[in-house]
């Protein structure tokens, strides 16, 4: 969070209140950063260029057995899919009047305005990240009066019943990362197996190991998930006392920005967090939150302006599985 102010501002009637307001804004920034779910889900990248490109190569192939002293077989590979993310510019301003100084309200109102400005910045970031999930089967979503791209690097929706191979140009086997089933112990088992069968463009297993369950802040699904992954022994809700294979294996992220269903048909997502942060889900910060303060010569009001540049998106669809019940 970066502050700047016009020269001579400390000599104005606002001078004595600027530092407490600034300190309050910094504290609120830390407060909201600590509560953000973005870093639990996305790879958080600070970049110093106008865009970032995420991509990979196709498989090199397997090593081959050769006779003693034989030449090395030469494998081949090509550039795979790629995804370009370009940070967008976000702005907001607020105004405090000189009358507030006269009524001894500047500090209290200044904190309120400053805190709300910081909250607005973090709220739109959470909304943007969550919109990717809330529209996981769509190729675009609308936010802030704009339409945003929501495709993965093969040009289709992030969650789909099939994805295209860069090598063959046709549907890739075992590339179904979308379903409409409700969360349950058995469906969690099936979804995990499905993700573990994801392959690269040449049909080789990628080695996906999902470790995170992402759910909305809704009581029914929270109970279902916690019963399924925290019970040490016994199948939850049954008389089956066999070992619970999910006990202690999952991180659970409860994100209040996610769309809710009704009763037990909430959407839920599985993510391989390590793969997601390396190849899949990215949140890019080009310019951190910048706050500029100055006095408007026409009104004598204190103007605060906030500016940032960021973007989020998905490259490799293999990092996640989504189930969105109807």
Tab-separated table of C-alpha atoms in Angstrom:
chain	number	residue	atom	x	y	z
A	1	UNK	CA	0.000	0.000	0.000
A	2	UNK	CA	1.661	3.228	-1.214
A	3	UNK	CA	0.778	6.773	-0.128
A	4	UNK	CA	1.562	10.076	-1.803
A	5	UNK	CA	0.388	13.608	-1.112
A	6	UNK	CA	0.622	17.015	-2.709
A	7	UNK	CA	3.294	19.389	-1.431
A	8	UNK	CA	2.210	21.691	1.390
A	9	UNK	CA	-0.690	19.477	2.405
A	10	UNK	CA	0.649	19.167	5.938
A	11	UNK	CA	0.358	22.965	6.263
A	12	UNK	CA	-3.359	22.859	5.533
A	13	UNK	CA	-6.169	22.524	8.043
A	14	UNK	CA	-6.089	18.772	7.407
A	15	UNK	CA	-2.437	18.306	8.310
A	16	UNK	CA	-2.731	17.010	11.869
A	17	UNK	CA	-5.295	14.392	10.863
A	18	UNK	CA	-3.536	12.971	7.811
A	19	UNK	CA	-1.142	10.664	9.623
A	20	UNK	CA	-3.799	9.041	11.893
A	21	UNK	CA	-6.046	8.522	8.851
A	22	UNK	CA	-3.162	7.008	6.905
A	23	UNK	CA	-2.219	4.727	9.803
A	24	UNK	CA	-5.828	3.607	10.092
A	25	UNK	CA	-5.945	2.781	6.369
A	26	UNK	CA	-2.755	0.731	6.674
A	27	UNK	CA	-4.217	-1.180	9.616
A	28	UNK	CA	-7.440	-1.863	7.715
A	29	UNK	CA	-5.389	-3.045	4.737
A	30	UNK	CA	-3.632	-5.595	6.949
A	31	UNK	CA	-6.988	-6.572	8.466
A	32	UNK	CA	-8.541	-7.414	5.099
A	33	UNK	CA	-5.393	-9.066	3.740
A	34	UNK	CA	-5.446	-11.472	6.698
A	35	UNK	CA	-9.047	-12.452	5.891
A	36	UNK	CA	-8.659	-12.828	2.152
A	37	UNK	CA	-9.098	-16.294	0.662
A	38	UNK	CA	-7.260	-15.448	-2.545
A	39	UNK	CA	-3.832	-16.607	-1.368
A	40	UNK	CA	-5.342	-19.966	-0.302
A	41	UNK	CA	-6.498	-20.626	-3.854
A	42	UNK	CA	-4.507	-18.606	-6.387
A	43	UNK	CA	-0.842	-18.290	-7.139
A	44	UNK	CA	-0.223	-14.665	-6.126
A	45	UNK	CA	2.268	-13.092	-8.542
A	46	UNK	CA	3.748	-9.594	-8.503
A	47	UNK	CA	4.774	-8.691	-12.042
A	48	UNK	CA	6.676	-5.742	-13.497
A	49	UNK	CA	5.511	-6.066	-17.105
A	50	UNK	CA	2.244	-5.219	-18.826
A	51	UNK	CA	1.175	-8.860	-19.008
A	52	UNK	CA	2.160	-12.392	-18.033
A	53	UNK	CA	2.083	-15.500	-20.212
A	54	UNK	CA	1.583	-18.939	-18.701
A	55	UNK	CA	2.199	-22.000	-20.820
A	56	UNK	CA	4.029	-25.270	-21.133
A	57	UNK	CA	5.419	-27.884	-23.462
A	58	UNK	CA	3.975	-31.179	-24.581
A	59	UNK	CA	5.466	-34.418	-23.281
A	60	UNK	CA	9.007	-35.417	-24.324
A	61	UNK	CA	8.099	-39.088	-24.283
A	62	UNK	CA	9.483	-42.018	-22.295
A	63	UNK	CA	13.086	-43.102	-22.017
A	64	UNK	CA	13.813	-46.171	-24.129
A	65	UNK	CA	15.899	-49.292	-23.464
A	66	UNK	CA	19.015	-49.410	-25.659
A	67	UNK	CA	21.920	-51.793	-26.099
A	68	UNK	CA	25.302	-51.188	-24.548
A	69	UNK	CA	27.011	-48.194	-26.113
A	70	UNK	CA	24.006	-47.390	-28.312
A	71	UNK	CA	23.106	-43.879	-29.398
A	72	UNK	CA	20.622	-41.782	-27.474
A	73	UNK	CA	17.092	-41.865	-28.923
A	74	UNK	CA	15.864	-38.360	-29.600
A	75	UNK	CA	12.470	-37.363	-28.285
A	76	UNK	CA	10.411	-34.478	-29.559
A	77	UNK	CA	8.034	-31.984	-28.039
A	78	UNK	CA	6.255	-28.806	-29.003
A	79	UNK	CA	4.885	-25.708	-27.332
A	80	UNK	CA	1.623	-26.429	-25.604
A	81	UNK	CA	-1.285	-24.162	-24.834
A	82	UNK	CA	-0.652	-20.774	-23.228
A	83	UNK	CA	-2.706	-18.119	-21.460
A	84	UNK	CA	-1.969	-14.386	-21.381
A	85	UNK	CA	-3.222	-12.302	-18.454
A	86	UNK	CA	-3.105	-8.503	-18.648
A	87	UNK	CA	-3.629	-6.543	-15.397
A	88	UNK	CA	-6.432	-4.005	-15.565
A	89	UNK	CA	-6.581	-0.572	-13.939
A	90	UNK	CA	-9.006	-0.022	-11.030
A	91	UNK	CA	-9.768	3.375	-9.441
A	92	UNK	CA	-11.883	4.990	-6.720
A	93	UNK	CA	-12.001	8.372	-4.941
A	94	UNK	CA	-13.592	9.881	-1.832
A	95	UNK	CA	-14.014	13.399	-0.469
A	96	UNK	CA	-13.951	14.956	3.014
A	97	UNK	CA	-15.195	18.515	3.531
A	98	UNK	CA	-13.527	21.346	5.447
A	99	UNK	CA	-16.739	21.648	7.454
A	100	UNK	CA	-15.801	18.354	9.058
A	101	UNK	CA	-12.667	20.023	10.416
A	102	UNK	CA	-14.713	22.866	11.858
A	103	UNK	CA	-17.047	20.379	13.530
A	104	UNK	CA	-14.147	18.214	14.789
A	105	UNK	CA	-15.326	15.307	12.659
A	106	UNK	CA	-12.405	14.964	10.277
A	107	UNK	CA	-10.559	12.234	12.141
A	108	UNK	CA	-13.620	10.071	12.787
A	109	UNK	CA	-15.090	10.583	9.309
A	110	UNK	CA	-11.648	10.342	7.740
A	111	UNK	CA	-11.132	6.926	9.293
A	112	UNK	CA	-14.536	5.844	8.047
A	113	UNK	CA	-13.854	7.029	4.501
A	114	UNK	CA	-10.320	5.653	4.483
A	115	UNK	CA	-11.389	2.309	5.912
A	116	UNK	CA	-14.185	2.016	3.370
A	117	UNK	CA	-11.786	2.824	0.529
A	118	UNK	CA	-9.453	0.010	1.584
A	119	UNK	CA	-12.421	-2.303	2.084
A	120	UNK	CA	-13.661	-1.487	-1.416
A	121	UNK	CA	-10.265	-2.427	-2.869
A	122	UNK	CA	-10.151	-5.797	-1.121
A	123	UNK	CA	-13.828	-6.492	-1.769
A	124	UNK	CA	-13.493	-6.088	-5.542
A	125	UNK	CA	-10.444	-8.350	-5.528
A	126	UNK	CA	-12.385	-11.069	-3.705
A	127	UNK	CA	-15.354	-10.560	-6.019
A	128	UNK	CA	-13.138	-10.901	-9.088
A	129	UNK	CA	-11.489	-14.087	-7.854
A	130	UNK	CA	-14.815	-15.590	-6.794
A	131	UNK	CA	-16.443	-14.652	-10.115
A	132	UNK	CA	-14.052	-17.045	-11.832
A	133	UNK	CA	-15.504	-19.878	-9.746
A	134	UNK	CA	-19.097	-18.652	-9.770
A	135	UNK	CA	-18.958	-18.725	-13.597
A	136	UNK	CA	-16.701	-21.764	-13.874
A	137	UNK	CA	-18.681	-23.315	-16.764
A	138	UNK	CA	-18.950	-20.042	-18.726
A	139	UNK	CA	-16.349	-18.454	-20.984
A	140	UNK	CA	-17.060	-14.913	-19.707
A	141	UNK	CA	-18.486	-13.127	-16.691
A	142	UNK	CA	-19.731	-9.611	-16.000
A	143	UNK	CA	-18.317	-7.492	-13.187
A	144	UNK	CA	-18.002	-3.744	-12.674
A	145	UNK	CA	-19.806	-2.939	-15.913
A	146	UNK	CA	-17.379	-4.974	-18.023
A	147	UNK	CA	-17.317	-8.447	-19.522
A	148	UNK	CA	-14.231	-10.461	-18.584
A	149	UNK	CA	-12.661	-13.493	-20.234
A	150	UNK	CA	-13.059	-16.668	-18.167
A	151	UNK	CA	-11.493	-19.293	-20.401
A	152	UNK	CA	-8.626	-21.622	-19.651
A	153	UNK	CA	-5.711	-21.965	-22.042
A	154	UNK	CA	-7.486	-24.260	-24.515
A	155	UNK	CA	-10.042	-21.496	-25.149
A	156	UNK	CA	-12.960	-23.281	-23.493
A	157	UNK	CA	-14.634	-22.962	-20.126
A	158	UNK	CA	-12.430	-23.806	-17.150
A	159	UNK	CA	-14.769	-26.601	-16.051
A	160	UNK	CA	-16.115	-28.733	-18.889
A	161	UNK	CA	-16.939	-32.348	-19.674
A	162	UNK	CA	-13.980	-32.457	-22.078
A	163	UNK	CA	-10.941	-30.375	-23.031
A	164	UNK	CA	-8.986	-30.280	-26.270
A	165	UNK	CA	-5.529	-31.751	-26.788
A	166	UNK	CA	-2.968	-29.382	-28.328
A	167	UNK	CA	-1.290	-32.369	-29.998
A	168	UNK	CA	-4.294	-33.993	-31.692
A	169	UNK	CA	-6.750	-31.094	-31.750
A	170	UNK	CA	-9.498	-33.412	-30.538
A	171	UNK	CA	-11.048	-34.065	-27.149
A	172	UNK	CA	-8.531	-35.332	-24.607
A	173	UNK	CA	-9.419	-38.589	-22.851
A	174	UNK	CA	-10.194	-38.327	-19.117
A	175	UNK	CA	-10.473	-34.530	-19.325
A	176	UNK	CA	-13.859	-34.222	-17.626
A	177	UNK	CA	-13.475	-31.788	-14.715
A	178	UNK	CA	-17.142	-30.794	-14.387
A	179	UNK	CA	-20.165	-32.469	-12.825
A	180	UNK	CA	-23.547	-31.625	-11.305
A	181	UNK	CA	-23.567	-33.981	-8.321
A	182	UNK	CA	-24.085	-32.840	-4.729
A	183	UNK	CA	-21.292	-33.204	-2.222
A	184	UNK	CA	-21.111	-36.564	-0.476
A	185	UNK	CA	-18.472	-38.957	0.801
A	186	UNK	CA	-18.839	-41.190	-2.263
A	187	UNK	CA	-18.874	-38.291	-4.711
A	188	UNK	CA	-15.710	-36.906	-3.127
A	189	UNK	CA	-14.033	-40.276	-3.716
A	190	UNK	CA	-15.166	-40.301	-7.346
A	191	UNK	CA	-14.067	-36.706	-7.978
A	192	UNK	CA	-10.629	-37.336	-6.508
A	193	UNK	CA	-10.182	-40.381	-8.742
A	194	UNK	CA	-11.297	-38.380	-11.762
A	195	UNK	CA	-8.660	-35.728	-11.094
A	196	UNK	CA	-5.945	-38.327	-10.584
A	197	UNK	CA	-6.666	-39.603	-14.122
A	198	UNK	CA	-5.984	-36.229	-15.766
A	199	UNK	CA	-3.300	-36.544	-18.455
A	200	UNK	CA	-1.059	-34.194	-20.401
A	201	UNK	CA	-1.504	-33.455	-24.113
A	202	UNK	CA	0.150	-36.766	-25.026
A	203	UNK	CA	-2.000	-38.895	-22.717
A	204	UNK	CA	0.511	-39.311	-19.876
A	205	UNK	CA	-0.694	-39.017	-16.295
A	206	UNK	CA	0.043	-35.573	-14.861
A	207	UNK	CA	0.138	-36.732	-11.258
A	208	UNK	CA	-2.618	-34.480	-9.940
A	209	UNK	CA	-3.195	-34.873	-6.193
A	210	UNK	CA	-6.126	-32.723	-5.046
A	211	UNK	CA	-5.720	-31.497	-1.476
A	212	UNK	CA	-8.166	-28.598	-1.077
A	213	UNK	CA	-11.964	-28.451	-0.966
A	214	UNK	CA	-13.524	-25.048	-1.650
A	215	UNK	CA	-17.131	-24.439	-0.601
A	216	UNK	CA	-19.479	-21.481	-0.033
A	217	UNK	CA	-20.333	-20.307	3.466
A	218	UNK	CA	-23.528	-22.334	3.783
A	219	UNK	CA	-24.290	-24.440	6.866
A	220	UNK	CA	-25.535	-27.660	5.150
A	221	UNK	CA	-22.490	-28.169	2.943
A	222	UNK	CA	-20.094	-27.122	5.718
A	223	UNK	CA	-21.528	-29.900	7.880
A	224	UNK	CA	-21.357	-32.442	5.044
A	225	UNK	CA	-17.745	-31.605	4.247
A	226	UNK	CA	-16.531	-31.501	7.832
A	227	UNK	CA	-18.259	-34.792	8.644
A	228	UNK	CA	-16.601	-36.377	5.615
A	229	UNK	CA	-13.032	-35.164	6.109
A	230	UNK	CA	-12.663	-34.788	9.871
A	231	UNK	CA	-14.230	-38.026	11.165
A	232	UNK	CA	-11.318	-40.267	12.137
A	233	UNK	CA	-13.044	-43.614	11.584
A	234	UNK	CA	-16.326	-44.860	10.218
A	235	UNK	CA	-18.261	-43.735	7.169
A	236	UNK	CA	-20.082	-40.530	8.165
A	237	UNK	CA	-23.832	-40.988	8.556
A	238	UNK	CA	-23.695	-44.786	8.260
A	239	UNK	CA	-23.107	-47.856	10.403
A	240	UNK	CA	-20.041	-48.697	8.321
A	241	UNK	CA	-17.063	-48.524	10.700
A	242	UNK	CA	-14.330	-48.975	8.117
A	243	UNK	CA	-11.521	-46.440	7.991
A	244	UNK	CA	-12.412	-43.012	6.640
A	245	UNK	CA	-9.887	-42.574	3.822
A	246	UNK	CA	-10.470	-38.807	3.749
A	247	UNK	CA	-9.778	-38.113	7.422
A	248	UNK	CA	-7.172	-35.375	7.859
A	249	UNK	CA	-6.211	-35.293	4.173
A	250	UNK	CA	-8.005	-32.161	3.024
A	251	UNK	CA	-7.706	-28.428	3.517
A	252	UNK	CA	-11.155	-26.834	3.543
A	253	UNK	CA	-11.568	-23.256	2.293
A	254	UNK	CA	-14.922	-21.663	3.126
A	255	UNK	CA	-15.360	-18.662	0.850
A	256	UNK	CA	-18.292	-16.367	1.559
A	257	UNK	CA	-17.988	-14.796	-1.898
A	258	UNK	CA	-19.025	-18.026	-3.625
A	259	UNK	CA	-22.575	-18.450	-4.873
A	260	UNK	CA	-24.759	-20.583	-2.631
A	261	UNK	CA	-27.234	-23.252	-3.560
A	262	UNK	CA	-30.176	-24.342	-1.448
A	263	UNK	CA	-30.217	-27.111	1.173
A	264	UNK	CA	-27.523	-29.609	0.105
A	265	UNK	CA	-27.028	-28.650	-3.560
A	266	UNK	CA	-24.255	-26.090	-3.080
A	267	UNK	CA	-21.417	-25.943	-5.620
A	268	UNK	CA	-18.101	-27.421	-4.496
A	269	UNK	CA	-14.610	-27.534	-5.917
A	270	UNK	CA	-11.505	-29.670	-5.545
A	271	UNK	CA	-8.089	-28.145	-6.187
A	272	UNK	CA	-4.540	-29.415	-6.333
A	273	UNK	CA	-3.156	-26.338	-4.584
A	274	UNK	CA	0.483	-26.845	-5.578
A	275	UNK	CA	-0.318	-27.455	-9.241
A	276	UNK	CA	-2.847	-24.599	-9.236
A	277	UNK	CA	-0.287	-22.096	-8.006
A	278	UNK	CA	2.339	-23.284	-10.497
A	279	UNK	CA	0.247	-23.878	-13.627
A	280	UNK	CA	-3.426	-23.187	-13.017
A	281	UNK	CA	-4.909	-20.292	-11.078
A	282	UNK	CA	-3.177	-16.919	-10.949
A	283	UNK	CA	-3.872	-13.558	-9.358
A	284	UNK	CA	-1.533	-10.910	-10.747
A	285	UNK	CA	-0.692	-7.606	-9.082
A	286	UNK	CA	0.981	-5.108	-11.399
A	287	UNK	CA	0.516	-2.076	-9.157
A	288	UNK	CA	-0.371	-2.344	-5.456
A	289	UNK	CA	-2.980	-0.139	-3.847
A	290	UNK	CA	-1.853	3.485	-4.237
A	291	UNK	CA	-3.525	6.315	-2.328
A	292	UNK	CA	-3.038	9.974	-3.248
A	293	UNK	CA	-4.344	12.838	-1.079
A	294	UNK	CA	-4.655	16.525	-1.931
A	295	UNK	CA	-6.851	19.581	-1.292
A	296	UNK	CA	-9.240	20.634	-4.055
A	297	UNK	CA	-8.616	24.355	-4.666
A	298	UNK	CA	-12.218	24.938	-5.739
A	299	UNK	CA	-13.919	23.340	-2.727
A	300	UNK	CA	-11.188	23.164	-0.055
A	301	UNK	CA	-12.210	19.526	0.392
A	302	UNK	CA	-9.703	16.760	1.056
A	303	UNK	CA	-9.650	14.365	-1.885
A	304	UNK	CA	-8.381	10.820	-1.577
A	305	UNK	CA	-7.842	8.754	-4.693
A	306	UNK	CA	-7.092	5.036	-4.811
A	307	UNK	CA	-5.603	3.193	-7.776
A	308	UNK	CA	-4.403	-0.357	-8.445
A	309	UNK	CA	-3.760	-2.735	-11.349
A	310	UNK	CA	-4.565	-6.429	-11.083
A	311	UNK	CA	-6.139	-9.360	-12.898
A	312	UNK	CA	-6.910	-13.017	-12.207
A	313	UNK	CA	-7.498	-16.022	-14.404
A	314	UNK	CA	-6.967	-19.721	-15.054
A	315	UNK	CA	-4.371	-21.271	-17.340
A	316	UNK	CA	-4.343	-25.073	-16.948
A	317	UNK	CA	-7.786	-26.543	-16.207
A	318	UNK	CA	-6.192	-29.659	-14.678
A	319	UNK	CA	-5.720	-27.905	-11.353
A	320	UNK	CA	-9.375	-28.202	-10.386
A	321	UNK	CA	-12.656	-30.080	-10.495
A	322	UNK	CA	-16.017	-28.328	-10.161
A	323	UNK	CA	-19.432	-29.727	-9.306
A	324	UNK	CA	-22.328	-27.327	-9.681
A	325	UNK	CA	-25.623	-29.064	-8.889
A	326	UNK	CA	-28.706	-27.738	-10.692
